[in-house]
mmCIF file of C-alpha atoms and ligand atoms in Angstrom:
data_model
loop_
_atom_site.group_PDB
_atom_site.id
_atom_site.type_symbol
_atom_site.label_atom_id
_atom_site.label_comp_id
_atom_site.label_asym_id
_atom_site.label_seq_id
_atom_site.Cartn_x
_atom_site.Cartn_y
_atom_site.Cartn_z
ATOM 1 C CA MET A 173 34.376 92.141 133.839
ATOM 2 C CA ILE A 174 36.948 89.597 134.438
ATOM 3 C CA HIS A 175 40.283 90.842 135.434
ATOM 4 C CA ILE A 176 43.358 89.347 134.054
ATOM 5 C CA LYS A 177 46.468 89.435 136.619
ATOM 6 C CA SER A 178 49.859 90.309 135.494
ATOM 7 C CA GLU A 179 52.994 88.511 136.820
ATOM 8 C CA SER A 180 53.753 91.261 139.377
ATOM 9 C CA GLU A 181 49.899 91.021 140.561
ATOM 10 C CA LEU A 182 50.215 87.401 140.571
ATOM 11 C CA GLU A 183 53.209 87.656 142.947
ATOM 12 C CA LYS A 184 51.304 89.787 145.250
ATOM 13 C CA MET A 185 48.472 87.249 145.210
ATOM 14 C CA ARG A 186 50.919 84.290 146.041
ATOM 15 C CA THR A 187 51.554 86.315 149.319
ATOM 16 C CA ALA A 188 47.991 87.003 150.236
ATOM 17 C CA GLY A 189 47.394 83.426 149.257
ATOM 18 C CA ARG A 190 50.252 82.037 151.201
ATOM 19 C CA ILE A 191 49.050 83.974 154.552
ATOM 20 C CA SER A 192 45.589 83.132 154.012
ATOM 21 C CA ALA A 193 46.406 79.322 153.762
ATOM 22 C CA ASN A 194 48.747 79.503 156.608
ATOM 23 C CA ALA A 195 45.939 81.260 158.739
ATOM 24 C CA LEU A 196 43.821 78.131 157.732
ATOM 25 C CA HIS A 197 46.471 75.535 158.550
ATOM 26 C CA TYR A 198 46.881 77.311 162.038
ATOM 27 C CA GLY A 199 43.153 77.509 162.529
ATOM 28 C CA GLY A 200 42.971 73.567 161.756
ATOM 29 C CA GLN A 201 46.151 73.156 164.208
ATOM 30 C CA CYS A 202 44.187 75.043 167.125
ATOM 31 C CA LEU A 203 40.850 73.261 166.874
ATOM 32 C CA LYS A 204 39.912 71.322 169.983
ATOM 33 C CA ASP A 205 37.155 69.994 171.629
ATOM 34 C CA GLY A 206 35.565 72.695 174.192
ATOM 35 C CA MET A 207 36.802 75.642 172.113
ATOM 36 C CA SER A 208 34.085 78.230 171.053
ATOM 37 C CA THR A 209 34.005 79.312 167.524
ATOM 38 C CA TYR A 210 34.789 82.755 168.754
ATOM 39 C CA GLU A 211 37.820 81.690 170.534
ATOM 40 C CA LEU A 212 38.879 79.891 167.212
ATOM 41 C CA ASP A 213 38.108 82.917 165.284
ATOM 42 C CA LYS A 214 40.158 85.244 167.477
ATOM 43 C CA LEU A 215 43.301 83.046 166.982
ATOM 44 C CA ILE A 216 42.853 83.356 163.179
ATOM 45 C CA HIS A 217 42.516 86.843 163.337
ATOM 46 C CA ASP A 218 45.400 87.485 165.261
ATOM 47 C CA TYR A 219 47.454 85.232 163.151
ATOM 48 C CA ILE A 220 46.554 87.054 160.032
ATOM 49 C CA VAL A 221 47.312 90.431 161.333
ATOM 50 C CA LYS A 222 50.570 89.378 162.922
ATOM 51 C CA ASN A 223 51.489 88.241 159.374
ATOM 52 C CA GLY A 224 50.896 91.799 158.120
ATOM 53 C CA ALA A 225 47.640 91.137 156.400
ATOM 54 C CA LYS A 226 43.904 92.150 157.156
ATOM 55 C CA PRO A 227 41.156 89.404 157.415
ATOM 56 C CA SER A 228 39.331 89.602 154.159
ATOM 57 C CA PHE A 229 35.807 88.606 155.517
ATOM 58 C CA LEU A 230 36.099 90.916 158.583
ATOM 59 C CA GLY A 231 33.305 93.276 157.815
ATOM 60 C CA LEU A 232 32.870 92.152 154.044
ATOM 61 C CA TYR A 233 29.044 92.845 153.555
ATOM 62 C CA GLY A 234 28.810 93.384 157.268
ATOM 63 C CA PHE A 235 30.332 89.890 158.526
ATOM 64 C CA LYS A 236 31.260 89.888 162.090
ATOM 65 C CA GLY A 237 34.154 87.477 162.109
ATOM 66 C CA SER A 238 37.633 86.941 160.439
ATOM 67 C CA ALA A 239 36.897 83.347 159.401
ATOM 68 C CA CYS A 240 33.447 81.638 158.563
ATOM 69 C CA ILE A 241 33.228 78.521 161.058
ATOM 70 C CA SER A 242 30.585 76.279 160.033
ATOM 71 C CA ILE A 243 30.085 73.045 162.073
ATOM 72 C CA ASN A 244 28.526 69.682 160.807
ATOM 73 C CA ASP A 245 25.306 70.447 159.149
ATOM 74 C CA LYS A 246 26.399 73.972 158.567
ATOM 75 C CA VAL A 247 27.594 74.588 155.040
ATOM 76 C CA ILE A 248 29.167 78.026 154.970
ATOM 77 C CA HIS A 249 29.240 81.397 156.579
ATOM 78 C CA GLY A 250 29.150 80.501 160.285
ATOM 79 C CA ILE A 251 29.421 83.294 162.309
ATOM 80 C CA PRO A 252 31.927 82.812 165.061
ATOM 81 C CA SER A 253 30.088 82.811 168.485
ATOM 82 C CA LYS A 254 30.916 82.676 172.257
ATOM 83 C CA LYS A 255 27.878 80.508 172.771
ATOM 84 C CA GLU A 256 28.964 77.891 169.895
ATOM 85 C CA TYR A 257 31.188 75.402 171.074
ATOM 86 C CA ILE A 258 33.318 72.499 169.023
ATOM 87 C CA LYS A 259 33.248 69.107 170.166
ATOM 88 C CA GLU A 260 34.923 65.823 169.420
ATOM 89 C CA GLY A 261 33.400 63.851 166.478
ATOM 90 C CA ASP A 262 32.370 67.154 164.701
ATOM 91 C CA ILE A 263 33.503 68.360 161.155
ATOM 92 C CA VAL A 264 34.385 71.971 161.025
ATOM 93 C CA SER A 265 34.537 74.154 157.951
ATOM 94 C CA ILE A 266 36.872 77.075 158.209
ATOM 95 C CA ASP A 267 37.002 79.650 155.403
ATOM 96 C CA THR A 268 39.722 82.270 155.686
ATOM 97 C CA GLY A 269 40.649 85.366 153.448
ATOM 98 C CA ALA A 270 43.982 87.532 153.947
ATOM 99 C CA PHE A 271 44.347 91.142 152.032
ATOM 100 C CA ILE A 272 47.706 92.265 151.733
ATOM 101 C CA ASP A 273 49.324 95.031 149.177
ATOM 102 C CA GLY A 274 45.805 95.175 147.394
ATOM 103 C CA PHE A 275 44.937 91.639 146.829
ATOM 104 C CA HIS A 276 43.018 88.717 148.597
ATOM 105 C CA GLY A 277 43.512 85.076 148.901
ATOM 106 C CA ASP A 278 40.758 82.817 149.988
ATOM 107 C CA ASN A 279 40.540 79.340 150.938
ATOM 108 C CA ALA A 280 38.655 76.818 153.188
ATOM 109 C CA TYR A 281 39.044 73.405 154.416
ATOM 110 C CA THR A 282 36.652 71.016 156.487
ATOM 111 C CA PHE A 283 38.527 69.709 159.468
ATOM 112 C CA PRO A 284 37.590 66.531 161.605
ATOM 113 C CA VAL A 285 37.720 67.097 165.394
ATOM 114 C CA GLY A 286 39.342 64.099 166.944
ATOM 115 C CA LYS A 287 37.507 60.675 165.704
ATOM 116 C CA ILE A 288 34.662 61.122 163.428
ATOM 117 C CA SER A 289 32.256 58.487 161.674
ATOM 118 C CA ASP A 290 33.162 56.616 158.557
ATOM 119 C CA ASP A 291 30.389 58.525 156.558
ATOM 120 C CA ALA A 292 31.772 61.914 157.747
ATOM 121 C CA ARG A 293 35.682 60.901 156.896
ATOM 122 C CA LYS A 294 34.183 59.801 153.410
ATOM 123 C CA LEU A 295 32.362 63.062 152.916
ATOM 124 C CA LEU A 296 35.466 64.895 153.527
ATOM 125 C CA GLU A 297 37.568 62.762 151.377
ATOM 126 C CA VAL A 298 35.438 63.094 148.416
ATOM 127 C CA THR A 299 34.779 66.669 148.701
ATOM 128 C CA ASN A 300 38.813 67.382 148.759
ATOM 129 C CA ARG A 301 39.205 65.063 146.086
ATOM 130 C CA SER A 302 36.439 66.976 143.851
ATOM 131 C CA LEU A 303 38.223 70.323 144.426
ATOM 132 C CA TYR A 304 41.524 68.789 143.025
ATOM 133 C CA LEU A 305 39.639 67.389 140.010
ATOM 134 C CA GLY A 306 38.318 70.825 139.568
ATOM 135 C CA ILE A 307 41.635 72.402 139.727
ATOM 136 C CA GLU A 308 42.890 69.990 137.020
ATOM 137 C CA GLN A 309 40.470 71.470 134.518
ATOM 138 C CA ALA A 310 41.579 75.232 135.372
ATOM 139 C CA VAL A 311 43.593 75.377 132.292
ATOM 140 C CA ALA A 312 43.593 77.921 129.635
ATOM 141 C CA GLY A 313 41.262 77.151 126.742
ATOM 142 C CA ASN A 314 38.846 75.400 128.885
ATOM 143 C CA ARG A 315 35.808 76.808 130.139
ATOM 144 C CA VAL A 316 34.167 77.369 133.774
ATOM 145 C CA GLY A 317 31.671 74.309 133.023
ATOM 146 C CA ASP A 318 34.839 71.992 132.677
ATOM 147 C CA ILE A 319 35.480 72.576 136.355
ATOM 148 C CA SER A 320 31.725 72.663 137.530
ATOM 149 C CA HIS A 321 31.256 69.327 135.880
ATOM 150 C CA ALA A 322 34.263 67.454 137.238
ATOM 151 C CA VAL A 323 33.153 68.793 140.654
ATOM 152 C CA GLU A 324 29.741 67.748 140.429
ATOM 153 C CA ALA A 325 30.112 64.360 138.326
ATOM 154 C CA TYR A 326 32.659 63.106 140.994
ATOM 155 C CA CYS A 327 30.421 63.990 143.918
ATOM 156 C CA ARG A 328 27.142 63.061 142.647
ATOM 157 C CA SER A 329 28.606 59.322 141.558
ATOM 158 C CA PHE A 330 28.810 59.041 145.649
ATOM 159 C CA GLY A 331 25.201 60.023 145.875
ATOM 160 C CA TYR A 332 25.905 63.404 147.489
ATOM 161 C CA GLY A 333 24.210 66.576 146.981
ATOM 162 C CA VAL A 334 25.745 69.661 145.344
ATOM 163 C CA VAL A 335 24.924 72.928 146.731
ATOM 164 C CA LYS A 336 23.839 75.407 143.911
ATOM 165 C CA ASN A 337 22.890 78.547 145.648
ATOM 166 C CA TYR A 338 26.708 79.441 146.404
ATOM 167 C CA THR A 339 29.617 79.201 143.759
ATOM 168 C CA GLY A 340 33.319 79.728 143.550
ATOM 169 C CA HIS A 341 34.333 83.160 142.110
ATOM 170 C CA GLY A 342 37.145 85.294 140.893
ATOM 171 C CA VAL A 343 39.676 86.719 143.105
ATOM 172 C CA GLY A 344 42.100 89.660 143.061
ATOM 173 C CA ARG A 345 41.630 93.280 144.271
ATOM 174 C CA GLN A 346 38.083 92.188 145.305
ATOM 175 C CA MET A 347 37.165 89.101 147.336
ATOM 176 C CA HIS A 348 34.630 88.369 144.870
ATOM 177 C CA GLU A 349 35.013 88.871 141.301
ATOM 178 C CA ALA A 350 33.784 87.622 138.033
ATOM 179 C CA PRO A 351 33.295 85.039 136.778
ATOM 180 C CA GLU A 352 31.131 82.614 139.068
ATOM 181 C CA VAL A 353 32.300 79.199 139.341
ATOM 182 C CA PRO A 354 29.514 76.937 140.245
ATOM 183 C CA ASN A 355 29.885 73.419 141.472
ATOM 184 C CA PHE A 356 27.440 71.830 138.879
ATOM 185 C CA GLY A 357 27.254 72.501 135.106
ATOM 186 C CA GLU A 358 28.009 71.111 131.954
ATOM 187 C CA PRO A 359 31.500 70.369 130.218
ATOM 188 C CA HIS A 360 32.601 73.021 127.476
ATOM 189 C CA LYS A 361 30.086 75.638 128.585
ATOM 190 C CA GLY A 362 30.564 79.148 130.218
ATOM 191 C CA VAL A 363 33.288 81.627 130.143
ATOM 192 C CA ARG A 364 36.512 80.386 128.586
ATOM 193 C CA LEU A 365 39.514 80.368 130.980
ATOM 194 C CA ILE A 366 42.557 82.413 130.101
ATOM 195 C CA ASN A 367 45.918 82.658 131.453
ATOM 196 C CA GLY A 368 46.079 85.374 134.181
ATOM 197 C CA MET A 369 42.499 84.563 135.598
ATOM 198 C CA VAL A 370 42.266 83.692 139.204
ATOM 199 C CA ILE A 371 39.628 81.934 140.520
ATOM 200 C CA ALA A 372 38.597 80.394 143.917
ATOM 201 C CA ILE A 373 37.094 76.935 143.311
ATOM 202 C CA GLU A 374 35.165 75.779 146.318
ATOM 203 C CA PRO A 375 32.854 72.511 146.242
ATOM 204 C CA MET A 376 30.309 72.849 148.842
ATOM 205 C CA ILE A 377 29.115 69.011 149.070
ATOM 206 C CA ASN A 378 26.105 67.826 151.305
ATOM 207 C CA ALA A 379 26.014 64.155 152.396
ATOM 208 C CA SER A 380 22.234 64.196 151.245
ATOM 209 C CA GLY A 381 20.262 66.783 149.197
ATOM 210 C CA ASP A 382 21.425 69.820 147.365
ATOM 211 C CA GLU A 383 19.078 72.141 149.386
ATOM 212 C CA VAL A 384 20.291 74.651 151.895
ATOM 213 C CA PHE A 385 18.642 77.285 153.972
ATOM 214 C CA THR A 386 19.644 80.424 155.681
ATOM 215 C CA GLN A 387 19.769 80.859 159.744
ATOM 216 C CA PRO A 388 17.421 83.687 161.224
ATOM 217 C CA ASP A 389 20.951 85.162 161.894
ATOM 218 C CA GLY A 390 21.009 85.793 158.185
ATOM 219 C CA TRP A 391 24.577 84.142 157.512
ATOM 220 C CA GLY A 392 24.596 80.809 158.494
ATOM 221 C CA VAL A 393 23.676 78.363 155.855
ATOM 222 C CA LEU A 394 22.474 74.798 156.779
ATOM 223 C CA THR A 395 21.599 71.621 154.821
ATOM 224 C CA LYS A 396 17.797 71.291 154.479
ATOM 225 C CA THR A 397 17.977 67.408 155.334
ATOM 226 C CA GLY A 398 20.278 68.213 158.346
ATOM 227 C CA SER A 399 22.816 66.109 156.808
ATOM 228 C CA LEU A 400 26.645 66.926 157.245
ATOM 229 C CA SER A 401 28.252 69.217 154.619
ATOM 230 C CA ALA A 402 31.988 69.656 153.820
ATOM 231 C CA HIS A 403 33.568 72.782 151.988
ATOM 232 C CA PHE A 404 37.057 72.669 150.587
ATOM 233 C CA GLU A 405 38.500 75.647 148.635
ATOM 234 C CA HIS A 406 41.526 76.994 146.767
ATOM 235 C CA THR A 407 42.476 80.133 144.964
ATOM 236 C CA VAL A 408 43.787 79.050 141.773
ATOM 237 C CA ALA A 409 45.914 80.922 139.129
ATOM 238 C CA ILE A 410 45.287 79.862 135.352
ATOM 239 C CA THR A 411 48.910 79.983 133.827
ATOM 240 C CA PRO A 412 50.634 78.716 130.906
ATOM 241 C CA ASN A 413 52.186 76.235 133.274
ATOM 242 C CA GLY A 414 48.667 74.900 133.993
ATOM 243 C CA PRO A 415 46.995 75.526 137.475
ATOM 244 C CA GLU A 416 48.822 77.029 140.099
ATOM 245 C CA ILE A 417 47.479 77.014 143.601
ATOM 246 C CA LEU A 418 48.219 80.118 145.070
ATOM 247 C CA THR A 419 46.598 79.164 148.705
ATOM 248 C CA LYS A 420 49.380 76.844 149.729
ATOM 249 C CA PRO A 421 50.396 76.933 153.215
ATOM 250 C CA ASP A 422 54.270 76.987 153.946
ATOM 251 C CA ILE A 423 54.140 76.440 157.915
ATOM 252 C CA VAL A 424 54.267 72.800 159.296
HETATM 253 MG MG1 MG B 278 35.328 81.887 148.282
#
């Protein structure tokens, strides 16, 4: 069932989205060579709590962290760890969610740590751009497949792999609601978008190959080829004025 949000609910989701986005932005600012993913997670956790929200991911399906932190060939769902260190040249995907006043916000960004390779930079640019191409399609009357196709076609044109095992999703009172928003598909297919729907669009793009596998910890998802992977995400409302990104940071 797809929950359509009223204007007053959207207003609450703007708050959740803003805190989630600020936490992500803050996490990116904190990133530095030599830091453990546990340390980074703690900073993000404290930031969300200080701003009156709860970290959406903490305890979600049993997840042991406030942010998913996924380095290099880890695509998503990295559990923060005291034994895992961030280093110069890495790309680090951070996924944060904030829950406040009954609603969630969800967003992700893959940050470069210091100087990264040209190939890595290109992967980040293309994946981020594909997110915005997907967002452009998030208008009433379109279908989910229009978003999926926009993301996939653009990323494939660079020879990149598109992760199929995990998808974007509706967001609202639950972190994960209907409909699923895959990063692959055909235009004009799937659920029709209507005003008041809120969805997380989140391309997960591999430098090579679509395939992924889950680490023995049951969480971390890695590229099968060992290639780098990037993940960018926004929570987006479908409105009469077009797509509205709810996860916009307002801190510098
Ligand atoms: Mg999400």
